[in-house]
XYZ file of C-alpha atoms in Angstrom:
296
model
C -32.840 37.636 29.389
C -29.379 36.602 29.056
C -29.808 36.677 25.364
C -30.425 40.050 25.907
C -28.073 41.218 28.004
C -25.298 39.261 25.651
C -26.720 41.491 22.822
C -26.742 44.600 24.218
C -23.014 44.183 25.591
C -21.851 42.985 22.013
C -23.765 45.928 20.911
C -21.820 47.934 22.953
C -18.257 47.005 22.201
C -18.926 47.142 18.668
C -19.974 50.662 19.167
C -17.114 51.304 21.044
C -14.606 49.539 18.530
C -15.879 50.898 15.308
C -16.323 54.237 14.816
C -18.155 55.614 11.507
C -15.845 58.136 9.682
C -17.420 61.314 9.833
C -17.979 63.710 6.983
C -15.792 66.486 7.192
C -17.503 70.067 7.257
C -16.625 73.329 5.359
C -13.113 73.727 7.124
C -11.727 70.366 5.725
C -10.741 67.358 7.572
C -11.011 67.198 12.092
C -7.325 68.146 13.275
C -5.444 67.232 16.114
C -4.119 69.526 18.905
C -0.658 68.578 16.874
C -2.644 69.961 13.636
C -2.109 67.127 12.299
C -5.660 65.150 10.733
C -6.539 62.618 13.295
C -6.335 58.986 12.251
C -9.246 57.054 13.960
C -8.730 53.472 16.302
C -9.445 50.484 14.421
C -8.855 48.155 12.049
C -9.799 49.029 8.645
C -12.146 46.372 7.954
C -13.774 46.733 10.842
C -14.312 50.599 9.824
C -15.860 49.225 6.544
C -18.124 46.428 8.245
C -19.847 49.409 10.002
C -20.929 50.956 6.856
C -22.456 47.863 5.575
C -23.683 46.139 8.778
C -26.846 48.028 8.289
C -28.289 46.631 5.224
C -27.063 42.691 6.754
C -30.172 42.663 9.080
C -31.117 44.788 11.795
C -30.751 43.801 15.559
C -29.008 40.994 16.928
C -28.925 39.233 13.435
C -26.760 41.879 12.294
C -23.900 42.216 14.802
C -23.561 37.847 14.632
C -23.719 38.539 10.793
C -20.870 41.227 10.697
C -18.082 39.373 9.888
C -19.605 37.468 7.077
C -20.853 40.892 5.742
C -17.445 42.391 6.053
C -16.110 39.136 4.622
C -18.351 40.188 1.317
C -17.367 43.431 1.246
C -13.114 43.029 1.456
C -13.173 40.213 -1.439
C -15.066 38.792 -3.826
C -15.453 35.159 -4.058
C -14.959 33.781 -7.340
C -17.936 30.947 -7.667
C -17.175 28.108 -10.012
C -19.317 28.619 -13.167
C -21.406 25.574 -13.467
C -20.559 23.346 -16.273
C -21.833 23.334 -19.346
C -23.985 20.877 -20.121
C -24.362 19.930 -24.598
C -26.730 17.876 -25.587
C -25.971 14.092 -25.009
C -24.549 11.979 -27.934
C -27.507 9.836 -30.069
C -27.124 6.568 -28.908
C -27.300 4.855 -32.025
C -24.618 6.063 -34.524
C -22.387 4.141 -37.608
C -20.149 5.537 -39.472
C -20.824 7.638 -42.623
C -20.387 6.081 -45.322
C -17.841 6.984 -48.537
C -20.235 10.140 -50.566
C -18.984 11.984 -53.578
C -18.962 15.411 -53.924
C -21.306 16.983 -55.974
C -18.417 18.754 -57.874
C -17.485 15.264 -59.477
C -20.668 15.470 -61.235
C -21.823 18.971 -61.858
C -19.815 21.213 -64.329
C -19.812 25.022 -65.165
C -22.545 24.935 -68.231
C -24.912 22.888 -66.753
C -24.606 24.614 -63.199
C -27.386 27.067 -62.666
C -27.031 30.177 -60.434
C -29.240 28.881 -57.642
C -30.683 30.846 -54.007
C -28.932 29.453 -50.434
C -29.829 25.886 -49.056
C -32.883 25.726 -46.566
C -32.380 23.505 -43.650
C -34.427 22.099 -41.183
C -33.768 21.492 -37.424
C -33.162 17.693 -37.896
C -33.969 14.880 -40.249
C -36.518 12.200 -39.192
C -37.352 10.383 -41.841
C -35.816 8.707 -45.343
C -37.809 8.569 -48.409
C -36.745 6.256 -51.048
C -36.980 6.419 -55.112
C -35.699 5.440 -58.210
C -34.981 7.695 -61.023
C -36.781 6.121 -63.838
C -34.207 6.261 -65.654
C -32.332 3.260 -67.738
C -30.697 0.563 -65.781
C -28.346 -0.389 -68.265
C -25.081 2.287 -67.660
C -21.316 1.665 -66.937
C -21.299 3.109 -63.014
C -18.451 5.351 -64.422
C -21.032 6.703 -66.448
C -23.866 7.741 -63.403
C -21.711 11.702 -62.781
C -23.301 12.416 -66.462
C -26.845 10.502 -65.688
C -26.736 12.789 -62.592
C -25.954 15.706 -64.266
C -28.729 15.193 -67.090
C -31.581 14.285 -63.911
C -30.293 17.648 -62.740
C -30.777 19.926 -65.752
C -34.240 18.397 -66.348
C -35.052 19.065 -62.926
C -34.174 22.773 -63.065
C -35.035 23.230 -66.618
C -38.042 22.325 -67.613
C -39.735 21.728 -63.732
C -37.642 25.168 -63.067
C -36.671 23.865 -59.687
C -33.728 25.501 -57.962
C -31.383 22.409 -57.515
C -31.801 18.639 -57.896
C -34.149 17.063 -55.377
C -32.811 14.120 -53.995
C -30.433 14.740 -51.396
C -28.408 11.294 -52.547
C -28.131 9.306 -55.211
C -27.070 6.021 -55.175
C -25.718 4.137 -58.550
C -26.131 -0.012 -59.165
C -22.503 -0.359 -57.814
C -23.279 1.250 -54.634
C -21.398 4.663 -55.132
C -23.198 7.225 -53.091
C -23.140 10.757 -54.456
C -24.509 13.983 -53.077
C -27.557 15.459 -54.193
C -28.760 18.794 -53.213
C -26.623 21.516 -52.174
C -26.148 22.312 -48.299
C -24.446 19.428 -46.436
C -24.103 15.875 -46.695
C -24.450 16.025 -42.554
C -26.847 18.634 -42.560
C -30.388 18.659 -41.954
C -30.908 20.281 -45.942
C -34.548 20.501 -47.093
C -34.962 18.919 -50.159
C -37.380 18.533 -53.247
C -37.973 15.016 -54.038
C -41.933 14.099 -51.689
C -44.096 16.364 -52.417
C -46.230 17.506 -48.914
C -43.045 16.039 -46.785
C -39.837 17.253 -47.621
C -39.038 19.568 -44.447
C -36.847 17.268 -41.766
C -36.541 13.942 -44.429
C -34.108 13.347 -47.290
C -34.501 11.628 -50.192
C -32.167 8.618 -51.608
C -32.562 7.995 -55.040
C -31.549 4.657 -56.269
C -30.170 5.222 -60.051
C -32.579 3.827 -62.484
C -35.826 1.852 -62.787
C -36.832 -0.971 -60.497
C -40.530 -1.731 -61.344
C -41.665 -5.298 -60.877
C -40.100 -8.073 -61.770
C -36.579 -5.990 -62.043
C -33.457 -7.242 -59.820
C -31.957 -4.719 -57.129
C -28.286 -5.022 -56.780
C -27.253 -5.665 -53.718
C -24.601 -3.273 -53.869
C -27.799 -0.216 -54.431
C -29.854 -2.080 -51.240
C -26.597 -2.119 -48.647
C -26.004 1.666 -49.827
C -29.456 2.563 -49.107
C -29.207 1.046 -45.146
C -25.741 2.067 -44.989
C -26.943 5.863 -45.737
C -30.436 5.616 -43.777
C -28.895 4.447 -41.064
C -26.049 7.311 -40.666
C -28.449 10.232 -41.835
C -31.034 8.759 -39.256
C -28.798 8.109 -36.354
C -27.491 11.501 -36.759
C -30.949 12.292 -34.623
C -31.173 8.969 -32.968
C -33.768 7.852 -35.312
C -34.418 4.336 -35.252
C -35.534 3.456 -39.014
C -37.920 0.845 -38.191
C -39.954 3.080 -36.255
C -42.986 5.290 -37.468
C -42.985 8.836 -37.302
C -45.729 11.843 -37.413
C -45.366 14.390 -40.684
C -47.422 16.973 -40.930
C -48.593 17.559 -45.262
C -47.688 20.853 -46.503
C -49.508 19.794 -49.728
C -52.898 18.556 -50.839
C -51.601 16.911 -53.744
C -49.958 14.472 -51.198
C -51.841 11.687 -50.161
C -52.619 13.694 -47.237
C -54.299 17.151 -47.296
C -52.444 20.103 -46.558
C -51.947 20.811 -42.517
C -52.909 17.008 -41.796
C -50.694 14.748 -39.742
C -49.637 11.350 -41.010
C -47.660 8.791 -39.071
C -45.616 7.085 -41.672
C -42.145 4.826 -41.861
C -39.262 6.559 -40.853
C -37.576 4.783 -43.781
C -40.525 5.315 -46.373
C -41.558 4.580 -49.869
C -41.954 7.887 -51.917
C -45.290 6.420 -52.326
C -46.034 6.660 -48.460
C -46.462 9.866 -48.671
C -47.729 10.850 -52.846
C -49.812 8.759 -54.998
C -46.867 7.426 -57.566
C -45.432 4.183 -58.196
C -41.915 5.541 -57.380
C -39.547 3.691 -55.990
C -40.931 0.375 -57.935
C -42.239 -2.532 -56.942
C -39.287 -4.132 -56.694
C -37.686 -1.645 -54.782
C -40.370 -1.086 -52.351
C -40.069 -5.038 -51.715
C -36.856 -4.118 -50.304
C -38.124 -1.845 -48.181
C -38.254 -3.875 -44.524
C -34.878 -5.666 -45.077
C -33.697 -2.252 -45.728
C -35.138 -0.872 -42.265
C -33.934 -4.333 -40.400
C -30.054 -3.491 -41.622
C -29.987 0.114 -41.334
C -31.162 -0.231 -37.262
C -28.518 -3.270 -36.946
C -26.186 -1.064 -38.599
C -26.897 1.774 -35.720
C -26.250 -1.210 -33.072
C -30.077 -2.002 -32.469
C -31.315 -5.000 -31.105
């Protein structure tokens, strides 16, 4: 009851404190006796809050809510926009290596007029080859080798660049491939069924059985895997799920395969690319490209 009674008298003075301006008829604005337009008692916001207490809340919740309503109505309040939030670091990054430009290797007559680089939204996996070509070169010599793998590829195979996206020579030099990016997720040409979100290192020449690796090619290789991979916090001794875009694969087209992040082009196509002797390489190369990211 008192509740009541409290209401109604609050009710009451705000009736009698704030008056609603009225809307002046055909004759223009109320005069005083003076002729003069009257001004009406009380404080402007107060005049405002009447307008407005309405659509606060009927009743009793709307005269205790009146001056937080009028509050909202005289200013604005200027919220703090949240933060924004990117997405977190990978965990497990090195340093990219030393990789030439392409331009050290391609020149004007052998470069062909070629459509924009695709992309992916991330690279997962590394595939690994050699060239088949000659081991026997002076490492000053691997711009032209490069340059010759490049007009064979888009000659007679008429593809639109080179496939590999890196190619490593037996000193170690790393040189970009395909066009796009080094750090970019660029879809390349070099695994037939799985070349969206891997790349492809090359090693420069042949390494079928019984052929020595230079150390120099096999620390390139883990140095590169293990940037390229940690880009996406891809650990390369892991095993990761490819889905075949080609049946001449070893996988039909559409199927999912779970293969090593850092593969053997013969993981995923029946060929005995990247050699024997490379592929022998293959878990020491997966061990020092994850110790190189700072795994354990």
């Amino acid at each position: 009851m008192r509740v009541l009674l409290s209401a109604r008298r609050i009710r009451g003075r705000v009736r009698n404190r704030v008056r609603i301006p009225q809307v002046p008829g055909p004759g223009g604005a109320r005069r005083s006796r003076a002729g003069r337009p009257r001004r009406r008692p009380g404080a402007p916001w107060l005049r405002r809050t009447a307008l407005v207490a309405p659509a606060c809340g009927p009743g009793l919740a709307a005269v205790l809510a009146l001056v937080l309503c009028a509050a909202g109505v005289d200013r604005t309040v200027a919220a703090h926009p949240a933060p924004v939030v990117g997405r977190p670091a990978p965990a497990h990054t090195t340093a990219r290596p030393a990789i030439v430009p392409r331009s050290r290797w391609i020149d004007d007559r052998t470069h062909k007029r070629q459509p924009p680089p695709r992309y992916d939204d991330k690279v997962v996996a590394v595939f690994v080859h050699h060239t088949d070509s000659p081991n026997t070169y002076d490492c000053a010599d691997a711009p032209r080798i490069i340059r010759s793998l490049y007009a064979g590829q888009i000659g007679p195979r008429q593809w639109d660049d080179l496939g590999y996206n890196f190619v490593v020579d037996r000193c170690g030099t790393i040189y970009e491939g395909r066009a796009g990016g080094v750090d970019r997720p660029v879809t390349g040409a070099h695994a037939q069924g799985f070349n969206h979100r891997t790349a492809g290192i090359a090693a420069l020449g042949t390494f079928t059985a019984g052929t020595s690796v230079p150390r120099a090619v096999t620390d390139a290789i883990a140095a590169l895997a293990a940037w390229k991979l940690g880009l996406a916090d891809i650990d390369p001794r892991s095993r990761v799920r490819l889905v075949s875009t080609s049946g001449q694969s070893r996988y039909a087209a559409g199927t999912s395969a779970t293969l090593p992040v850092l593969a053997g082009h013969d993981d995923g196509f029946p060929t005995t690319c990247p050699g024997a002797a490379l592929t022998a390489h293959l878990p020491a190369l997966r061990q020092a490209a994850a110790r190189l990211q700072g795994r354990t």
